[in-house]
Amino acid sequence: MEWANQLCENRQFGSKMTDSKYFTTTKKGEIFELKAELNSDKKEKKKEAVKKVIASMTVGKDVSALFPDVVNCMQTDNLELKKLVYLYLMNYAKSQPDMAIMAVNTFVKDCEDANPLIRALAVRTMGCIRVDKITEYLCEPLRKCLKDEDPYVRKTAAVCVAKLHDINAQLVEDQGFLDTLKDLISDSNPMVVANAVAALSEIAESHPNSNLLDLNPQSINKLLTALNECTEWGQIFILDCLANYTPRDDRESQSICERVTPRLSHANSAVVLSAVKVLMKFMEMLPKDLDYYSTLLKKLAPPLVTLLSAEPELQYVALRNINLIVQKRPEILKHEMKVFFVKYNDPIYVKLEKLDIMIRLASQANIAQVLAELKEYATEVDVDFVRKAVRAIGRCAIKVEQSAERCVSTLLDLIQTKVNYVVQEAIVVIKDIFRKYPNKYESVIATLCENLDSLDEPEARAAMIWIVGEYAERIDNADELLESFLEGFHDESTQVQLQLLTAIVKLFLKKPTETQELVQQVLSLATQDSDNPDLRDRGYIYWRLLSTDPVAAKEVVLAEKPLISEETDLIEPTLLEELICHIGTLASVYHKPPSAFVEGSRGVMHKRLPARTGSGESTESPDVGTAAGGSAPEAAPSIIPSQGDLLGDLLNLDMAPPTTSGPPPPTTGMQMGGMDLLGGGLDSLMGDESEPPHVPPRMDTPRSPSPQPPSPVYTHTDYTYTDYSHTDSPPDHSPTEHSPPAELGGDIGGSPAMGAGFGAAPAVMPASLNAPVGGGLGDLFDLGGVGMPMGAYIPPKIVWLPAMKAKGLEISGTFARRAGVIQMELILTNKAMSVMTDFAIQFNRNSFGLAPAGPLQVLTPLGPNQTIEVSLPLSTVGPVMKMDPLNNLQVAVKNNIDVFYFSCQYPISMLFVEDGKMERQVFLATWKDIPNDNESQFQIKDCHLNSDAASSKLQGSNIFTIAKRTVEGQDMLYMSIKLSNGIWVLAELRVQAGNSNYTISLKCRAPEVSQCVFQCYEAVLKN
Amino acid sequence: MIGGLFIYNHKGEVLISRVYRDDIGRNAVDAFRVNVIHARQQVRSPVTNIARTSFFHVKRSNIWLAAVTKQNVNAAMVFEFLYKMCDVMTAYFGKISEENIKNNFVLIYELLDEILDFGYPQNSETGALKTFITQTGIKSQSKEEQSQITSQVTGQIGWRREGIKYRRNELFLDVLESVNLLMSPQGQVLSAHVSGRVVMKSYLSGMPECKFGMNDKIVIDKQGKGGATEEAAGKRSGHQSIAIDDCTFHQCVRLSKFDAERSISFIPPDGECELMRYRTTKDIILPFRVIPLVREVGRTKLEVKVVIKSNFKPSLLAQKIEVRIPTPLNTSGVQVICMKGKAKYKASENAIVWKIKRMAGMKESQISAEIELLPTNDKKKWARPPISMNFEVPFAPSGLKVRYLKVFEPKLNYSDHDVIKWVRYIGRSGIYETRC
């Protein structure tokens, strides 16, 4: 209604201008015509022509050819025309640096103009022309403008220093502009102060250690004064700058807070949020028993609630921040539950965030209301939202014990609706409720079983299977139910397979008589027919446990599980602290530290909340204050990862993340630090892929799982198995989830949180187990529990083709030999902004005739930031050409953008065939037959395996030991290798006890392979 | 800071593209089009990260405005800026549409150059901008005029210029409230709040110092304590005070003064401005009560009866009343009977819309409808969206009353009494829903 008046005012305005016509010229020869018009004598025509040029530029046409003609129009007293020419200059100066110099004179002249608007325009534009040569000419005018009598020119010049610094930092320092800028902080004009603060803050960010801003009580005082007077934007710059200051003591902290709190009533939400940031940070220093502290807490709530009446986009930003604030200081908003109730017309992103906060605020006091709401939401339309609502009901049950019963009955009601995804989601959360309140709600199992057939999602199936296994003794037809799942075992996802394996073993231990066949079946499916190492290893563990000592097996597998903790989905405390320091910014929206999404040096500095200091220190230690959730110190909640991870964690730790596409990678590979894991998101996940799945090759993998006498005995405590399972979180809005390390011990018992595994939870591990089974377990554990299918050595993935060289496509990979098939395992990452399709691969001729055995299977287009793992089977029947080095492979990869070439070296061990074991006699004869000239000798240093271990390790890579001789404490191992092209390599490995250096002699009719073979030995033995 | 700002039409064609920072390239323009505008699914977040570049977008009718950055910018500020940008454009050329943007693209570039410098928002008050971004070419301004412009743009009082003169000093105050309600089918208030705005239109000479007073509980209580008994103070002011949960002010209001004394003092911009926004949750007068009754008769029929009751002084009249009763997607026919106004089934909106022009306080009206349903084998139940209501009433549902607005202009010779003041109250429905 307001602007309707203005519309009328401007009508004559609007009708006169029909600039849209400039968008429509698309004739050929257009550039030529424009050139003529630009050089026209008539001013009007000239202006028209420049407008056309700008319109073309906007749509993305290249009009850089007109550069000289446009610049010629610059000398004009028509301000509008001048601005258009400047706009053109800013866009194209970089592509025509020499011509841009032509413009300098005009700029310098304009900087002296009598009109302050023109002076400012010139200095503003000049800073945007990113041409090195121009910067020299810019210095003098800039210096003058920084001291200009007109504040409008000064505030523009202040920003210009930041621009110049971005082009040439050294120049800015040399010219002393930084000092001038610092002086502007004391300027009489508030806007000049604000812009100077903004510029200095930005420059300081790229020099983390410089004391550029030099915040001290005096300068802070100046800033606080300017805060009251400058524009809304200026207030944001100043508040954001203030947030970087650390007050000396609680008194100073309080006085700053007192002067910042009035900003909470500003109409601009960004001002409010920035003020909240300052307060949240400085509050940290105030003693909690101070009156002012509680006053401040009370003052914070209303403005946060008011933010929710802003436009939806801002609401979203506010909600993401409130989510952090609620975790840090739940007391602020504990009474405000109602404002987070979802409105029917809220956009989905607002709804989902509100739901999240509702759960965080749920308590005994408000649970009835919350539940009623959640039930309402579960009938909405948006599938994601409904699912989240159902999950939320489950989380309420776990969080507020008194409500559990009502939650369960609500969930049962929802199951009755028979809406497929509601049922599945409900089953997933009911499983969590069972974990929290065992032996309380099992009566509902019957209802759950009725819905067995409708479950088609892996997570729900896995949850249901877990329930059946866990309560097998109460379900009469548990064996039938599980058997029905077993039929399609191979088509199930890994998480379901793993769960099914565990559930059937549990069933067997509970009802051994009827289920023997079933357990045999599942064990053989898991160990023999599966390619998944996790599944196979778990299968072996169970098999050995069961065949060695069923009593012990029972105690391990059916061990009592610890209760799950109630607070779920919390952000890890150090990250939370950092994010609190970034309230209002993108980091707080993504819930990731800036380093995770900002390139270069900017924002890499980690911010921390200040420690509490000062006179009135309370007895509470700072740690407690920072503990998430503000709970009592001894009950600091352990963090359970959210959603997908949560389930994996609860059921069995290593369910593959459901989002993984393609063959599930061994989830074991990522050994990253917690920070990295959180921060890197997708990018770092991919970037660090080169981190090897650091797995000791297993040598004694039984082909048939007959219990073997344990060879080396390890204590369990030595072994820690760390699994950072990962949910690929899309980098746009969902928070990166972080799962804590889990122990393999938890895995076996079907309980993830079993303390520190076996070592730390002796109660779970009966003494009787220690001797035989313990050894066996240790043995298995030594194998990594993650083992490779054939135990063959697989080198870590390395980056073969960096994204820089291939227009955004990054390829890393390795080679492996699995079940006799050579595979090239590739990870393709799209780091460009456009979608990639039509992948194909080709090899150049190479020494062993390697060639792709099929096309590169990239079926779906690879979107920006996406990654795909492909495994390409190779044959050895391609054309042969000797390469140098011998194992060099030149590869060409094509996609819709271009063809890229790279070369890589494969470990020759992948060419070692399985039937490479020579008869003893043949070996002797061949050894003698090969001339001594062909023998080469190598040393392998610092290898601490004994000869048996070495031998079995090598066998994993198809290096077969034929005989062993011990002469004077020195073990001589004789080995044979057969390459895929039929070449035999014979080896003698000498291992001396107490000496970590091995000597190896290789004999081969084609001595050039020796070097490569030796490298393999080294790689296999040392990894 | 903001690295670039793009405006697209609904097809994803670029209408305006202004790059402020070197780290944003032309490909960012395309990335947003491909990944957001042309994305098949609904927008799941107003902030999108594509290849380490963050895109903030807002939509106005079918125009997309996107701000782009590679840094950890203040996200709230970026959105506030985008809204402001929309306001400025609206103030200059009216509705934001493809047509208008194309017609004014030179102006928009000029504005973008002025209000965003190296990605830092600068003064974006339309009042100030209109003094020097005029699109009429350079006027031969005198030196005084120029310095007046620059001091206004950068000064403490950026929203008002000196030397304004009116023959008649006049001001209009509009208290505009929107009352929001979510009620359970049983008539229990699940949540209710009023979000209000005080809009001021002033035509005052000089640099008038204003002070605004309302029946804020905190102020009244304080005065009560200062004077005689609280009761007496209440009587003296003549009406009840209200508890304001939170309020925010136009940048002309001295916030530190409000914080310290809770007094609202300011020098207003010339013409219209939104002086204050506030929110209340206590003792709200709910102008209407909706009583729904939905009965499912078999699988192919629904019976709906809705009663509305007006709950305010009989002497007052509510206007533009509209009740919207959602119907299932498989509705085949509807028969409606209503006591008052007109009701119609709108198939395209899946709702029965019942309109009443006027209704006095303390009255009641009723509608009943029979909805025929097509049999479906869709297992999923109908979600039963809430019944929503629209109306306009001539009072403030929060109970807010303007007590005074004093004007002082020491330099010019007019006093508070010479100013003609008008106050009006309008209460409108916000999201006023009753579940059924």
Coordinates of C-alpha atoms in Angstrom, one line a residue, chain A residues 1-3 5-7 9-10 13 17-20 22-23 51 54-55 57-60 77-80 83-84 87 90 94 114-118 121 124 130 150-152 155-156 159 162-163 166 189-191 195 198-199 202 228-233 236-237 240 258 261-270 273-274 277 299 302-303 305-306 309 311-314 316-317 338 341-345 348-349 352 369 373 376-377 379-382 384 417-419 421 582 584-587 589-590 594-599 602 683 731-733 831-833 864-865, chain B residues 1 14-23 26-28 31 34-35 42-60 69-77 79-81 83-84 90-95 99 101-107 109-110 113-114 117-118 120-125 130 132-138 141 143 146-147 149-151 153-156 174 176 180 182 189-191 193 195 197 199 201 245-251 255-256 258-259 272 277 279 379-386 424 428 431 433 435-436:
Chain A
M1 CA 0.0 0.0 0.0
E2 CA 2.9 2.4 0.8
W3 CA 4.6 1.9 -2.4
N5 CA 1.8 6.0 -3.9
Q6 CA 5.4 6.0 -4.9
L7 CA 4.5 4.1 -8.0
E9 CA 5.0 9.4 -8.3
N10 CA 7.3 7.5 -10.5
F13 CA 9.6 8.1 -14.8
M17 CA 12.3 4.7 -20.0
T18 CA 12.0 1.7 -22.1
D19 CA 15.5 0.4 -21.6
S20 CA 14.3 -3.2 -22.1
Y22 CA 18.5 -3.0 -25.2
F23 CA 18.1 -6.6 -24.2
K51 CA 23.6 1.2 -22.7
I54 CA 26.1 -2.9 -20.9
A55 CA 23.0 -4.9 -21.7
M57 CA 27.6 -7.6 -21.1
T58 CA 24.9 -8.5 -18.6
V59 CA 23.6 -11.3 -20.6
G60 CA 27.0 -12.7 -20.9
D77 CA 30.3 15.6 -18.0
N78 CA 27.2 13.4 -18.1
L79 CA 27.3 11.5 -14.8
E80 CA 25.1 8.7 -16.0
K83 CA 29.0 5.6 -14.5
L84 CA 28.1 3.2 -17.3
L87 CA 30.9 -0.3 -15.0
M90 CA 35.5 -2.7 -14.1
K94 CA 41.6 -7.1 -16.6
A114 CA 35.0 19.9 -7.1
N115 CA 32.0 17.6 -6.7
P116 CA 32.6 15.2 -3.8
L117 CA 30.3 12.7 -5.5
I118 CA 32.5 12.6 -8.5
L121 CA 33.0 7.8 -7.7
R124 CA 35.6 3.8 -5.8
R130 CA 42.3 -4.9 -10.9
D150 CA 34.1 15.5 2.7
P151 CA 33.1 12.4 4.7
Y152 CA 31.5 10.8 1.7
K155 CA 34.2 6.6 3.7
T156 CA 34.7 5.5 0.1
V159 CA 36.9 0.8 1.5
A162 CA 40.7 -2.9 1.4
K163 CA 40.3 -3.2 -2.4
D166 CA 43.3 -7.4 -2.1
N189 CA 31.9 10.9 11.0
P190 CA 30.3 7.6 12.1
M191 CA 30.1 6.1 8.6
N195 CA 33.8 1.6 6.8
A198 CA 35.1 -3.1 8.0
A199 CA 38.2 -2.5 5.8
E202 CA 39.0 -7.7 6.4
N228 CA 25.1 4.6 18.4
E229 CA 25.3 6.9 15.5
C230 CA 26.0 5.0 12.3
T231 CA 23.8 3.3 9.8
E232 CA 22.4 -0.2 10.3
W233 CA 25.1 -1.7 8.1
I236 CA 26.9 -4.7 11.9
F237 CA 30.5 -4.0 10.9
D240 CA 31.3 -8.0 14.2
E258 CA 25.6 -2.9 28.8
T261 CA 22.2 -4.6 24.7
P262 CA 20.2 -1.6 23.3
R263 CA 21.0 -3.0 19.8
L264 CA 18.8 -5.9 20.5
S265 CA 15.9 -3.6 19.7
H266 CA 17.1 -2.7 16.3
A267 CA 14.7 -3.4 13.4
N268 CA 17.5 -5.0 11.4
S269 CA 17.9 -8.7 12.2
A270 CA 21.5 -8.7 11.3
L273 CA 22.2 -11.3 15.7
S274 CA 25.6 -9.6 15.7
K277 CA 27.1 -12.8 19.2
K299 CA 17.1 -9.9 27.8
P302 CA 12.6 -11.7 23.4
P303 CA 14.8 -10.5 20.5
V305 CA 11.8 -14.8 19.4
T306 CA 11.2 -11.6 17.4
S309 CA 8.6 -12.9 12.6
E311 CA 10.9 -13.0 6.4
P312 CA 11.4 -16.8 5.9
E313 CA 15.0 -16.6 4.7
L314 CA 16.0 -14.6 7.7
Y316 CA 16.1 -19.7 8.6
V317 CA 19.3 -18.0 9.5
K338 CA 5.5 -22.4 21.6
F341 CA 5.6 -24.6 16.6
V342 CA 5.4 -25.1 12.9
K343 CA 3.0 -23.1 10.9
Y344 CA 1.2 -24.7 8.0
N345 CA 2.6 -22.2 5.5
I348 CA 10.0 -26.5 4.4
Y349 CA 13.5 -25.3 5.5
L352 CA 12.6 -28.7 9.6
Q369 CA 2.2 -30.0 24.1
E373 CA 2.2 -31.0 17.9
E376 CA -0.1 -33.3 14.1
Y377 CA 3.0 -32.9 11.9
T379 CA 0.1 -36.2 9.1
E380 CA 1.6 -33.5 6.9
V381 CA 2.5 -33.8 3.2
D382 CA 6.2 -33.3 3.0
D384 CA 11.1 -35.4 4.9
T417 CA -2.0 -45.4 9.5
K418 CA -0.1 -47.8 7.3
V419 CA 1.6 -45.0 5.5
Y421 CA 7.4 -44.2 5.3
H582 CA 30.5 -16.9 14.4
G584 CA 25.1 -14.6 12.3
T585 CA 27.6 -15.7 9.7
L586 CA 27.5 -18.4 7.1
A587 CA 29.5 -20.7 9.5
V589 CA 24.2 -21.4 9.0
Y590 CA 26.2 -24.4 7.8
P594 CA 34.8 -21.3 8.2
S595 CA 37.8 -23.2 7.2
A596 CA 35.5 -25.9 5.9
F597 CA 34.1 -23.7 3.1
V598 CA 36.3 -20.7 2.8
E599 CA 39.3 -21.0 0.5
R602 CA 40.8 -16.2 5.3
D683 CA 35.6 -31.7 0.1
P731 CA 27.2 -29.1 1.8
D732 CA 24.2 -26.8 1.5
H733 CA 22.3 -27.0 4.7
K831 CA 35.2 -30.1 -8.3
A832 CA 33.8 -27.9 -11.1
M833 CA 30.5 -26.2 -11.2
P864 CA 29.2 -30.5 -8.7
N865 CA 30.8 -31.6 -5.5
Chain B
M1 CA 31.6 -9.9 2.0
V14 CA 20.3 -13.0 -16.2
L15 CA 18.8 -9.5 -16.0
I16 CA 21.4 -7.9 -13.8
S17 CA 24.9 -9.1 -12.9
R18 CA 27.2 -7.1 -10.8
V19 CA 30.4 -8.6 -9.6
Y20 CA 32.2 -7.0 -6.6
R21 CA 35.0 -9.4 -5.9
D22 CA 37.6 -11.1 -7.9
D23 CA 36.8 -14.6 -6.6
R26 CA 30.9 -15.6 -14.6
N27 CA 30.5 -19.3 -14.1
A28 CA 28.9 -18.6 -10.7
A31 CA 26.0 -22.5 -11.4
V34 CA 21.6 -24.8 -13.1
N35 CA 21.6 -25.9 -9.5
Q42 CA 11.5 -27.6 -4.3
V43 CA 14.0 -25.2 -2.7
R44 CA 15.2 -26.8 0.4
S45 CA 17.3 -23.9 1.7
P46 CA 17.7 -20.2 0.9
V47 CA 21.4 -20.7 1.2
T48 CA 23.1 -23.0 -1.3
N49 CA 26.7 -24.0 -1.4
I50 CA 28.0 -25.0 -4.8
A51 CA 31.7 -25.7 -5.3
R52 CA 32.7 -23.7 -2.2
T53 CA 30.6 -20.7 -3.3
S54 CA 27.6 -19.7 -1.3
F55 CA 24.5 -18.4 -2.9
F56 CA 21.8 -16.5 -0.9
H57 CA 18.6 -16.0 -2.7
V58 CA 15.2 -14.4 -2.3
K59 CA 12.3 -14.5 -4.7
R60 CA 10.0 -11.6 -5.4
T69 CA 30.2 -15.0 -1.9
K70 CA 33.2 -17.2 -1.2
Q71 CA 33.8 -15.9 2.3
N72 CA 32.3 -16.4 5.7
V73 CA 29.9 -13.4 5.4
N74 CA 27.3 -12.3 7.9
A75 CA 24.4 -14.2 6.5
A76 CA 21.7 -12.2 8.3
M77 CA 23.2 -9.1 6.8
F79 CA 19.4 -11.3 3.5
E80 CA 18.6 -8.0 5.2
F81 CA 20.5 -6.3 2.3
Y83 CA 15.3 -7.2 1.2
K84 CA 16.5 -3.7 1.4
T90 CA 10.2 -0.7 -5.3
A91 CA 10.6 2.8 -4.1
Y92 CA 12.2 3.8 -7.4
F93 CA 10.1 2.0 -10.0
G94 CA 7.3 0.1 -8.4
K95 CA 6.7 -3.6 -8.6
E99 CA 9.6 -5.7 -17.4
I101 CA 14.0 -4.4 -14.2
K102 CA 14.8 -4.4 -17.9
N103 CA 13.4 -0.9 -18.2
N104 CA 15.5 0.4 -15.3
F105 CA 18.6 -1.7 -15.6
V106 CA 20.9 1.4 -15.9
L107 CA 19.3 2.8 -12.7
Y109 CA 23.4 -0.7 -11.8
E110 CA 23.8 2.8 -10.6
D113 CA 27.3 0.8 -7.4
E114 CA 26.1 3.2 -4.6
D117 CA 30.9 -1.0 -2.2
F118 CA 33.3 -3.9 -2.5
Y120 CA 29.9 -3.8 1.9
P121 CA 26.4 -2.4 2.2
Q122 CA 26.4 1.4 2.3
N123 CA 23.6 3.9 3.1
S124 CA 20.5 2.4 1.5
E125 CA 17.9 4.8 2.8
K130 CA 16.8 9.9 -4.1
F132 CA 21.5 12.2 -5.8
I133 CA 20.6 9.1 -7.8
T134 CA 18.0 10.7 -10.0
Q135 CA 18.5 9.3 -13.5
T136 CA 18.0 12.8 -14.9
G137 CA 21.6 13.4 -15.6
I138 CA 23.8 15.6 -13.6
Q141 CA 24.2 21.4 -8.0
K143 CA 28.4 23.5 -3.5
Q146 CA 26.5 18.8 -2.8
S147 CA 27.8 19.0 0.8
I149 CA 23.8 15.5 0.1
T150 CA 27.1 14.0 1.3
S151 CA 26.5 14.9 4.9
V153 CA 24.3 10.2 3.2
T154 CA 27.1 9.8 5.7
G155 CA 25.8 11.7 8.6
Q156 CA 24.2 10.8 11.9
D174 CA -1.2 4.0 12.1
L176 CA -1.3 -1.9 12.3
N180 CA -1.9 -14.8 14.8
L182 CA -3.4 -21.5 16.3
V189 CA -5.3 -21.7 22.3
L190 CA -2.1 -23.4 21.1
S191 CA -0.3 -20.2 20.3
H193 CA 0.6 -13.6 19.3
S195 CA 2.9 -8.6 15.8
R197 CA 3.8 -2.0 13.6
V199 CA 3.7 3.5 11.0
K201 CA 3.7 9.6 8.3
D245 CA 7.3 -9.0 24.8
D246 CA 9.8 -7.3 22.5
C247 CA 10.0 -4.4 20.2
T248 CA 12.4 -3.1 17.6
F249 CA 12.7 0.4 16.2
H250 CA 13.5 2.3 13.1
Q251 CA 17.1 3.4 13.1
L255 CA 18.1 2.9 21.3
S256 CA 20.3 3.6 24.2
F258 CA 15.0 3.4 25.2
D259 CA 17.2 0.9 27.0
E272 CA 6.5 7.7 5.9
R277 CA 7.6 -3.2 15.5
R279 CA 5.1 -8.4 19.6
K379 CA -4.2 -45.3 1.7
K380 CA -2.9 -42.1 3.0
K381 CA -5.4 -40.2 5.0
W382 CA -6.3 -36.7 4.2
A383 CA -4.1 -34.3 6.2
R384 CA -6.9 -32.0 7.2
P385 CA -5.2 -28.6 6.9
P386 CA -6.4 -26.1 9.4
R424 CA -5.9 5.1 13.7
R428 CA -5.8 -7.7 10.7
I431 CA -2.1 -16.6 10.3
E433 CA -5.9 -20.9 12.1
R435 CA -7.3 -27.1 13.4
C436 CA -10.2 -29.4 12.6

